[in-house]
Amino acid sequence: MWEELTERQASALARLREPFPEDAVELRPVYVGEYDRNDAGDRFVPPEAYHVCPRCGKRHPLPAKHLSYIGHARITERLNDVDPSWSWRPMASRQDGAPLVIAGGLWIYLTVCGIERIGYGDADGKLGADVTKEVIGDAIRNAAMRFGCGLEMWMRDDEEVTLPPVAEDRRVPFSPHLGAKAAKAQRKLADTIAAIHDLGAYDGNDIASAIFAEFGQHYYRMNEPTVEAALEFIDEVFPLPEPQCEGQLSLPVDDVEVIPL
């Protein structure tokens, strides 16, 4: 059944559908590359995928597409301009009255100028205390789109994929990816790689790649015997310089006299 709109409602909703200025449009990167998994089967983005993006200037995994969207604050500003008495309510609530978030998602009703639309929001994988706030903001944006607010963002066809830069001066941080039940030997190997990386002698990601090339296994999936072999491999292929005391000078071998005990 079609809704009969008054002239005031039609005028207000037309203003709600007006395009946003370009400076209000934000870009959300969406990683489209390959994922890796640790020994527990948890999926994660490989650390070497992180770069400074040449398109948005932010540091995030590449390759990626960039989705255009309007932030929650701008949507709220538009709703306030069109109908200062707009409101939303959850489709379902908990016994304490809080919105019922199921599997990270929330269904709501959004009312603008006396007209009601539904919307759905999720936290986009975010965790922590701000999840509920993130879900509500996303649901309001989604429901406002049902009124046509920011609809052009959903209609933009951006198939362009931003690839990693060919070269980058900044070194990619090494972050060990171990499952909660990782073996002691796996943790020892990961700690060794991280320690060498932190010393600055070698890149931990290069060490991890070399281990995979040599053994056909990622460091976080190795069993204890293979870990020991990998540690020996690291000592041989990535030797560390001998530590020296401050002011220590190296002597030619010919100048050293060995005194037998």
PDB file of C-alpha atoms in Angstrom:
ATOM      1  CA  MET A   1       0.000   0.000   0.000  1.00  0.00           C
ATOM      2  CA  TRP A   2       1.487   3.338  -1.053  1.00  0.00           C
ATOM      3  CA  GLU A   3       1.887   6.012   1.605  1.00  0.00           C
ATOM      4  CA  GLU A   4      -0.055   9.225   1.077  1.00  0.00           C
ATOM      5  CA  LEU A   5       2.434  12.058   1.657  1.00  0.00           C
ATOM      6  CA  THR A   6       1.437  15.547   2.643  1.00  0.00           C
ATOM      7  CA  GLU A   7       3.040  18.452   0.831  1.00  0.00           C
ATOM      8  CA  ARG A   8       5.190  19.150   3.897  1.00  0.00           C
ATOM      9  CA  GLN A   9       6.363  15.538   4.097  1.00  0.00           C
ATOM     10  CA  ALA A  10       7.148  15.404   0.376  1.00  0.00           C
ATOM     11  CA  SER A  11       9.144  18.637   0.571  1.00  0.00           C
ATOM     12  CA  ALA A  12      11.104  17.495   3.630  1.00  0.00           C
ATOM     13  CA  LEU A  13      11.912  14.071   2.195  1.00  0.00           C
ATOM     14  CA  ALA A  14      13.067  15.707  -1.036  1.00  0.00           C
ATOM     15  CA  ARG A  15      15.598  17.693   0.991  1.00  0.00           C
ATOM     16  CA  LEU A  16      16.670  14.452   2.671  1.00  0.00           C
ATOM     17  CA  ARG A  17      17.525  13.019  -0.762  1.00  0.00           C
ATOM     18  CA  GLU A  18      19.687  15.958  -1.868  1.00  0.00           C
ATOM     19  CA  PRO A  19      23.248  14.895  -2.818  1.00  0.00           C
ATOM     20  CA  PHE A  20      25.982  15.497  -0.275  1.00  0.00           C
ATOM     21  CA  PRO A  21      28.943  17.723  -1.165  1.00  0.00           C
ATOM     22  CA  GLU A  22      32.110  15.924  -2.222  1.00  0.00           C
ATOM     23  CA  ASP A  23      33.953  16.985   0.941  1.00  0.00           C
ATOM     24  CA  ALA A  24      31.406  14.951   2.940  1.00  0.00           C
ATOM     25  CA  VAL A  25      32.225  11.738   1.081  1.00  0.00           C
ATOM     26  CA  GLU A  26      34.605   9.390   2.868  1.00  0.00           C
ATOM     27  CA  LEU A  27      36.389   6.319   1.558  1.00  0.00           C
ATOM     28  CA  ARG A  28      36.318   2.945   3.280  1.00  0.00           C
ATOM     29  CA  PRO A  29      39.026   0.530   2.088  1.00  0.00           C
ATOM     30  CA  VAL A  30      37.964  -3.090   1.599  1.00  0.00           C
ATOM     31  CA  TYR A  31      40.811  -5.615   1.358  1.00  0.00           C
ATOM     32  CA  VAL A  32      40.460  -7.908  -1.671  1.00  0.00           C
ATOM     33  CA  GLY A  33      43.740  -9.808  -1.392  1.00  0.00           C
ATOM     34  CA  GLU A  34      44.537 -13.270  -0.111  1.00  0.00           C
ATOM     35  CA  TYR A  35      44.265 -14.187   3.566  1.00  0.00           C
ATOM     36  CA  ASP A  36      46.440 -16.485   5.655  1.00  0.00           C
ATOM     37  CA  ARG A  37      45.565 -18.764   8.575  1.00  0.00           C
ATOM     38  CA  ASN A  38      47.409 -19.712  11.756  1.00  0.00           C
ATOM     39  CA  ASP A  39      47.586 -23.190  13.273  1.00  0.00           C
ATOM     40  CA  ALA A  40      44.184 -22.663  14.939  1.00  0.00           C
ATOM     41  CA  GLY A  41      42.560 -21.965  11.586  1.00  0.00           C
ATOM     42  CA  ASP A  42      41.978 -18.270  12.347  1.00  0.00           C
ATOM     43  CA  ARG A  43      42.025 -16.120   9.206  1.00  0.00           C
ATOM     44  CA  PHE A  44      44.123 -12.960   9.169  1.00  0.00           C
ATOM     45  CA  VAL A  45      45.524 -10.437   6.708  1.00  0.00           C
ATOM     46  CA  PRO A  46      49.231 -11.111   6.053  1.00  0.00           C
ATOM     47  CA  PRO A  47      51.344  -8.382   7.696  1.00  0.00           C
ATOM     48  CA  GLU A  48      53.228  -7.762   4.457  1.00  0.00           C
ATOM     49  CA  ALA A  49      49.939  -6.593   2.882  1.00  0.00           C
ATOM     50  CA  TYR A  50      49.984  -3.350   4.909  1.00  0.00           C
ATOM     51  CA  HIS A  51      51.133  -0.265   2.980  1.00  0.00           C
ATOM     52  CA  VAL A  52      50.497   3.445   2.834  1.00  0.00           C
ATOM     53  CA  CYS A  53      47.680   3.588   0.292  1.00  0.00           C
ATOM     54  CA  PRO A  54      48.450   5.826  -2.698  1.00  0.00           C
ATOM     55  CA  ARG A  55      44.728   6.590  -3.091  1.00  0.00           C
ATOM     56  CA  CYS A  56      43.458   7.504   0.402  1.00  0.00           C
ATOM     57  CA  GLY A  57      46.789   8.099   2.171  1.00  0.00           C
ATOM     58  CA  LYS A  58      45.903   5.772   5.050  1.00  0.00           C
ATOM     59  CA  ARG A  59      47.882   2.714   6.073  1.00  0.00           C
ATOM     60  CA  HIS A  60      45.814  -0.426   5.419  1.00  0.00           C
ATOM     61  CA  PRO A  61      46.069  -3.771   3.578  1.00  0.00           C
ATOM     62  CA  LEU A  62      46.424  -3.724  -0.196  1.00  0.00           C
ATOM     63  CA  PRO A  63      45.135  -4.607  -2.750  1.00  0.00           C
ATOM     64  CA  ALA A  64      41.837  -2.962  -1.857  1.00  0.00           C
ATOM     65  CA  LYS A  65      38.736  -1.348  -3.269  1.00  0.00           C
ATOM     66  CA  HIS A  66      37.466   1.901  -1.787  1.00  0.00           C
ATOM     67  CA  LEU A  67      33.767   2.273  -1.023  1.00  0.00           C
ATOM     68  CA  SER A  68      32.278   5.754  -0.828  1.00  0.00           C
ATOM     69  CA  TYR A  69      30.090   6.474   2.184  1.00  0.00           C
ATOM     70  CA  ILE A  70      28.691   9.302   4.274  1.00  0.00           C
ATOM     71  CA  GLY A  71      29.650   9.281   7.944  1.00  0.00           C
ATOM     72  CA  HIS A  72      27.181   9.011  10.819  1.00  0.00           C
ATOM     73  CA  ALA A  73      27.667  12.641  11.877  1.00  0.00           C
ATOM     74  CA  ARG A  74      26.732  13.983   8.424  1.00  0.00           C
ATOM     75  CA  ILE A  75      23.654  11.732   8.230  1.00  0.00           C
ATOM     76  CA  THR A  76      22.547  12.904  11.677  1.00  0.00           C
ATOM     77  CA  GLU A  77      23.048  16.529  10.650  1.00  0.00           C
ATOM     78  CA  ARG A  78      20.852  15.997   7.583  1.00  0.00           C
ATOM     79  CA  LEU A  79      18.137  14.282   9.639  1.00  0.00           C
ATOM     80  CA  ASN A  80      18.190  17.145  12.154  1.00  0.00           C
ATOM     81  CA  ASP A  81      17.833  19.708   9.361  1.00  0.00           C
ATOM     82  CA  VAL A  82      14.913  17.881   7.746  1.00  0.00           C
ATOM     83  CA  ASP A  83      13.043  16.784  10.870  1.00  0.00           C
ATOM     84  CA  PRO A  84      14.348  17.801  14.330  1.00  0.00           C
ATOM     85  CA  SER A  85      11.930  15.289  15.895  1.00  0.00           C
ATOM     86  CA  TRP A  86      13.193  12.239  13.955  1.00  0.00           C
ATOM     87  CA  SER A  87      13.636   9.102  16.036  1.00  0.00           C
ATOM     88  CA  TRP A  88      14.686   5.481  15.891  1.00  0.00           C
ATOM     89  CA  ARG A  89      13.871   2.387  17.919  1.00  0.00           C
ATOM     90  CA  PRO A  90      15.151  -1.188  17.857  1.00  0.00           C
ATOM     91  CA  MET A  91      12.934  -3.918  16.487  1.00  0.00           C
ATOM     92  CA  ALA A  92      13.743  -5.968  19.587  1.00  0.00           C
ATOM     93  CA  SER A  93      15.133  -5.110  23.007  1.00  0.00           C
ATOM     94  CA  ARG A  94      16.683  -7.008  25.876  1.00  0.00           C
ATOM     95  CA  GLN A  95      14.952  -7.317  29.223  1.00  0.00           C
ATOM     96  CA  ASP A  96      16.939  -4.344  30.527  1.00  0.00           C
ATOM     97  CA  GLY A  97      15.664  -2.215  27.633  1.00  0.00           C
ATOM     98  CA  ALA A  98      18.931  -2.116  25.664  1.00  0.00           C
ATOM     99  CA  PRO A  99      18.778  -2.755  21.884  1.00  0.00           C
ATOM    100  CA  LEU A 100      19.032  -6.444  21.056  1.00  0.00           C
ATOM    101  CA  VAL A 101      22.192  -7.034  19.010  1.00  0.00           C
ATOM    102  CA  ILE A 102      22.283 -10.533  17.507  1.00  0.00           C
ATOM    103  CA  ALA A 103      25.447 -11.914  15.860  1.00  0.00           C
ATOM    104  CA  GLY A 104      26.836  -8.374  15.718  1.00  0.00           C
ATOM    105  CA  GLY A 105      23.767  -6.966  13.926  1.00  0.00           C
ATOM    106  CA  LEU A 106      20.832  -4.730  14.838  1.00  0.00           C
ATOM    107  CA  TRP A 107      17.454  -4.156  13.122  1.00  0.00           C
ATOM    108  CA  ILE A 108      15.791  -0.783  13.747  1.00  0.00           C
ATOM    109  CA  TYR A 109      12.852   1.400  12.771  1.00  0.00           C
ATOM    110  CA  LEU A 110      13.727   4.958  11.717  1.00  0.00           C
ATOM    111  CA  THR A 111      10.946   7.555  11.735  1.00  0.00           C
ATOM    112  CA  VAL A 112      11.334  10.777   9.742  1.00  0.00           C
ATOM    113  CA  CYS A 113       8.468  13.235   9.172  1.00  0.00           C
ATOM    114  CA  GLY A 114       6.056  10.654  10.573  1.00  0.00           C
ATOM    115  CA  ILE A 115       7.136   7.980   8.074  1.00  0.00           C
ATOM    116  CA  GLU A 116       8.822   4.780   9.207  1.00  0.00           C
ATOM    117  CA  ARG A 117      11.507   2.740   7.438  1.00  0.00           C
ATOM    118  CA  ILE A 118      13.548  -0.248   8.591  1.00  0.00           C
ATOM    119  CA  GLY A 119      17.328  -0.464   8.667  1.00  0.00           C
ATOM    120  CA  TYR A 120      20.070  -2.909   9.602  1.00  0.00           C
ATOM    121  CA  GLY A 121      23.507  -2.206  11.020  1.00  0.00           C
ATOM    122  CA  ASP A 122      26.579  -4.208  11.977  1.00  0.00           C
ATOM    123  CA  ALA A 123      29.958  -3.441  13.515  1.00  0.00           C
ATOM    124  CA  ASP A 124      31.987  -4.419  10.420  1.00  0.00           C
ATOM    125  CA  GLY A 125      34.130  -6.780  12.487  1.00  0.00           C
ATOM    126  CA  LYS A 126      34.941  -4.224  15.203  1.00  0.00           C
ATOM    127  CA  LEU A 127      35.202  -5.382  18.812  1.00  0.00           C
ATOM    128  CA  GLY A 128      35.174  -3.759  22.241  1.00  0.00           C
ATOM    129  CA  ALA A 129      33.039  -1.336  24.196  1.00  0.00           C
ATOM    130  CA  ASP A 130      32.092   0.813  21.200  1.00  0.00           C
ATOM    131  CA  VAL A 131      30.495  -2.025  19.219  1.00  0.00           C
ATOM    132  CA  THR A 132      26.902  -1.106  20.155  1.00  0.00           C
ATOM    133  CA  LYS A 133      27.495   2.537  19.186  1.00  0.00           C
ATOM    134  CA  GLU A 134      29.002   1.438  15.875  1.00  0.00           C
ATOM    135  CA  VAL A 135      26.049  -0.875  15.171  1.00  0.00           C
ATOM    136  CA  ILE A 136      23.472   1.840  15.939  1.00  0.00           C
ATOM    137  CA  GLY A 137      25.239   4.402  13.743  1.00  0.00           C
ATOM    138  CA  ASP A 138      25.447   1.932  10.859  1.00  0.00           C
ATOM    139  CA  ALA A 139      21.755   1.015  11.255  1.00  0.00           C
ATOM    140  CA  ILE A 140      20.693   4.691  11.148  1.00  0.00           C
ATOM    141  CA  ARG A 141      22.769   5.253   7.993  1.00  0.00           C
ATOM    142  CA  ASN A 142      21.224   2.150   6.428  1.00  0.00           C
ATOM    143  CA  ALA A 143      17.666   3.148   7.338  1.00  0.00           C
ATOM    144  CA  ALA A 144      18.218   6.740   6.143  1.00  0.00           C
ATOM    145  CA  MET A 145      19.284   5.313   2.796  1.00  0.00           C
ATOM    146  CA  ARG A 146      15.779   3.784   2.540  1.00  0.00           C
ATOM    147  CA  PHE A 147      14.535   7.371   2.478  1.00  0.00           C
ATOM    148  CA  GLY A 148      17.057   8.180  -0.264  1.00  0.00           C
ATOM    149  CA  CYS A 149      19.566   9.889   2.028  1.00  0.00           C
ATOM    150  CA  GLY A 150      23.050   9.256   0.615  1.00  0.00           C
ATOM    151  CA  LEU A 151      21.617   6.764  -1.862  1.00  0.00           C
ATOM    152  CA  GLU A 152      24.054   7.899  -4.553  1.00  0.00           C
ATOM    153  CA  MET A 153      26.885   6.409  -2.479  1.00  0.00           C
ATOM    154  CA  TRP A 154      25.386   2.945  -2.883  1.00  0.00           C
ATOM    155  CA  MET A 155      24.996   3.478  -6.616  1.00  0.00           C
ATOM    156  CA  ARG A 156      28.619   4.361  -7.309  1.00  0.00           C
ATOM    157  CA  ASP A 157      30.275   1.601  -9.291  1.00  0.00           C
ATOM    158  CA  ASP A 158      33.885   1.634  -8.126  1.00  0.00           C
ATOM    159  CA  GLU A 159      35.622  -1.453  -9.463  1.00  0.00           C
ATOM    160  CA  GLU A 160      39.066   0.130  -9.301  1.00  0.00           C
ATOM    161  CA  VAL A 161      41.493  -1.921  -7.222  1.00  0.00           C
ATOM    162  CA  THR A 162      44.375  -0.071  -5.580  1.00  0.00           C
ATOM    163  CA  LEU A 163      47.511  -2.212  -5.723  1.00  0.00           C
ATOM    164  CA  PRO A 164      50.467  -2.110  -3.324  1.00  0.00           C
ATOM    165  CA  PRO A 165      53.147   0.412  -4.262  1.00  0.00           C
ATOM    166  CA  VAL A 166      56.130  -1.033  -6.099  1.00  0.00           C
ATOM    167  CA  ALA A 167      58.558   0.153  -3.447  1.00  0.00           C
ATOM    168  CA  GLU A 168      58.167   1.617   0.010  1.00  0.00           C
ATOM    169  CA  ASP A 169      60.798   2.984   2.336  1.00  0.00           C
ATOM    170  CA  ARG A 170      58.883   2.176   5.512  1.00  0.00           C
ATOM    171  CA  ARG A 171      59.464  -1.358   6.739  1.00  0.00           C
ATOM    172  CA  VAL A 172      56.396  -3.522   7.344  1.00  0.00           C
ATOM    173  CA  PRO A 173      56.035  -4.356  11.061  1.00  0.00           C
ATOM    174  CA  PHE A 174      56.413  -8.016  11.965  1.00  0.00           C
ATOM    175  CA  SER A 175      53.464  -9.275  13.976  1.00  0.00           C
ATOM    176  CA  PRO A 176      53.471 -12.984  14.961  1.00  0.00           C
ATOM    177  CA  HIS A 177      50.151 -14.695  14.271  1.00  0.00           C
ATOM    178  CA  LEU A 178      49.725 -17.556  16.716  1.00  0.00           C
ATOM    179  CA  GLY A 179      46.571 -19.297  17.838  1.00  0.00           C
ATOM    180  CA  ALA A 180      45.550 -19.369  21.492  1.00  0.00           C
ATOM    181  CA  LYS A 181      46.692 -23.008  21.672  1.00  0.00           C
ATOM    182  CA  ALA A 182      50.025 -22.483  19.911  1.00  0.00           C
ATOM    183  CA  ALA A 183      52.749 -24.895  21.045  1.00  0.00           C
ATOM    184  CA  LYS A 184      55.660 -23.680  23.148  1.00  0.00           C
ATOM    185  CA  ALA A 185      58.055 -24.423  20.284  1.00  0.00           C
ATOM    186  CA  GLN A 186      55.990 -22.306  17.875  1.00  0.00           C
ATOM    187  CA  ARG A 187      56.034 -19.406  20.309  1.00  0.00           C
ATOM    188  CA  LYS A 188      59.801 -19.772  20.713  1.00  0.00           C
ATOM    189  CA  LEU A 189      60.297 -19.570  16.950  1.00  0.00           C
ATOM    190  CA  ALA A 190      57.952 -16.581  16.604  1.00  0.00           C
ATOM    191  CA  ASP A 191      59.724 -14.787  19.485  1.00  0.00           C
ATOM    192  CA  THR A 192      63.096 -15.425  17.826  1.00  0.00           C
ATOM    193  CA  ILE A 193      61.931 -13.940  14.527  1.00  0.00           C
ATOM    194  CA  ALA A 194      60.395 -10.947  16.321  1.00  0.00           C
ATOM    195  CA  ALA A 195      63.584 -10.339  18.346  1.00  0.00           C
ATOM    196  CA  ILE A 196      65.761 -10.338  15.203  1.00  0.00           C
ATOM    197  CA  HIS A 197      63.280  -8.000  13.507  1.00  0.00           C
ATOM    198  CA  ASP A 198      63.345  -5.602  16.468  1.00  0.00           C
ATOM    199  CA  LEU A 199      67.137  -5.531  16.390  1.00  0.00           C
ATOM    200  CA  GLY A 200      66.911  -4.188  12.858  1.00  0.00           C
ATOM    201  CA  ALA A 201      69.394  -6.705  11.497  1.00  0.00           C
ATOM    202  CA  TYR A 202      66.847  -8.392   9.227  1.00  0.00           C
ATOM    203  CA  ASP A 203      63.176  -8.015   8.363  1.00  0.00           C
ATOM    204  CA  GLY A 204      61.088 -10.561  10.270  1.00  0.00           C
ATOM    205  CA  ASN A 205      58.742 -10.946   7.323  1.00  0.00           C
ATOM    206  CA  ASP A 206      61.703 -11.892   5.116  1.00  0.00           C
ATOM    207  CA  ILE A 207      62.750 -14.499   7.682  1.00  0.00           C
ATOM    208  CA  ALA A 208      59.212 -15.921   7.807  1.00  0.00           C
ATOM    209  CA  SER A 209      59.107 -16.095   3.999  1.00  0.00           C
ATOM    210  CA  ALA A 210      62.510 -17.807   3.881  1.00  0.00           C
ATOM    211  CA  ILE A 211      61.352 -20.421   6.405  1.00  0.00           C
ATOM    212  CA  PHE A 212      58.288 -21.151   4.303  1.00  0.00           C
ATOM    213  CA  ALA A 213      60.397 -21.424   1.141  1.00  0.00           C
ATOM    214  CA  GLU A 214      62.849 -23.794   2.864  1.00  0.00           C
ATOM    215  CA  PHE A 215      60.443 -26.030   4.782  1.00  0.00           C
ATOM    216  CA  GLY A 216      57.154 -25.642   2.919  1.00  0.00           C
ATOM    217  CA  GLN A 217      55.446 -24.681   6.207  1.00  0.00           C
ATOM    218  CA  HIS A 218      54.661 -21.401   7.923  1.00  0.00           C
ATOM    219  CA  TYR A 219      56.481 -20.841  11.210  1.00  0.00           C
ATOM    220  CA  TYR A 220      53.188 -20.840  13.131  1.00  0.00           C
ATOM    221  CA  ARG A 221      52.272 -24.362  11.945  1.00  0.00           C
ATOM    222  CA  MET A 222      55.544 -26.181  12.642  1.00  0.00           C
ATOM    223  CA  ASN A 223      55.951 -29.028  15.109  1.00  0.00           C
ATOM    224  CA  GLU A 224      58.766 -29.133  17.642  1.00  0.00           C
ATOM    225  CA  PRO A 225      61.393 -31.005  15.528  1.00  0.00           C
ATOM    226  CA  THR A 226      60.744 -28.724  12.563  1.00  0.00           C
ATOM    227  CA  VAL A 227      60.998 -25.658  14.803  1.00  0.00           C
ATOM    228  CA  GLU A 228      64.469 -26.734  15.929  1.00  0.00           C
ATOM    229  CA  ALA A 229      65.505 -27.167  12.297  1.00  0.00           C
ATOM    230  CA  ALA A 230      64.079 -23.732  11.498  1.00  0.00           C
ATOM    231  CA  LEU A 231      66.061 -22.160  14.358  1.00  0.00           C
ATOM    232  CA  GLU A 232      69.259 -23.697  12.980  1.00  0.00           C
ATOM    233  CA  PHE A 233      68.295 -22.425   9.537  1.00  0.00           C
ATOM    234  CA  ILE A 234      67.901 -18.898  10.927  1.00  0.00           C
ATOM    235  CA  ASP A 235      71.326 -19.040  12.604  1.00  0.00           C
ATOM    236  CA  GLU A 236      72.911 -20.091   9.329  1.00  0.00           C
ATOM    237  CA  VAL A 237      71.084 -17.846   6.849  1.00  0.00           C
ATOM    238  CA  PHE A 238      70.489 -14.791   9.051  1.00  0.00           C
ATOM    239  CA  PRO A 239      73.608 -14.571  11.262  1.00  0.00           C
ATOM    240  CA  LEU A 240      73.734 -11.790  13.818  1.00  0.00           C
ATOM    241  CA  PRO A 241      76.894  -9.686  14.282  1.00  0.00           C
ATOM    242  CA  GLU A 242      78.944 -10.442  17.385  1.00  0.00           C
ATOM    243  CA  PRO A 243      78.110  -8.026  20.197  1.00  0.00           C
ATOM    244  CA  GLN A 244      80.841  -5.519  21.011  1.00  0.00           C
ATOM    245  CA  CYS A 245      81.502  -3.437  24.081  1.00  0.00           C
ATOM    246  CA  GLU A 246      81.491   0.319  23.700  1.00  0.00           C
ATOM    247  CA  GLY A 247      84.832   1.476  22.304  1.00  0.00           C
ATOM    248  CA  GLN A 248      85.933  -2.085  21.488  1.00  0.00           C
ATOM    249  CA  LEU A 249      88.378  -2.338  18.587  1.00  0.00           C
ATOM    250  CA  SER A 250      88.850  -5.330  16.344  1.00  0.00           C
ATOM    251  CA  LEU A 251      92.417  -6.671  16.280  1.00  0.00           C
ATOM    252  CA  PRO A 252      94.036  -8.308  13.268  1.00  0.00           C
ATOM    253  CA  VAL A 253      94.426 -12.046  13.717  1.00  0.00           C
ATOM    254  CA  ASP A 254      98.227 -11.805  13.352  1.00  0.00           C
ATOM    255  CA  ASP A 255      98.416  -9.544  16.410  1.00  0.00           C
ATOM    256  CA  VAL A 256      96.705 -12.070  18.684  1.00  0.00           C
ATOM    257  CA  GLU A 257      98.946 -14.294  20.749  1.00  0.00           C
ATOM    258  CA  VAL A 258      97.335 -17.481  22.017  1.00  0.00           C
ATOM    259  CA  ILE A 259      98.671 -18.526  25.407  1.00  0.00           C
ATOM    260  CA  PRO A 260      98.050 -22.219  26.108  1.00  0.00           C
ATOM    261  CA  LEU A 261      96.665 -23.054  29.560  1.00  0.00           C
TER     262      LEU A 261
END
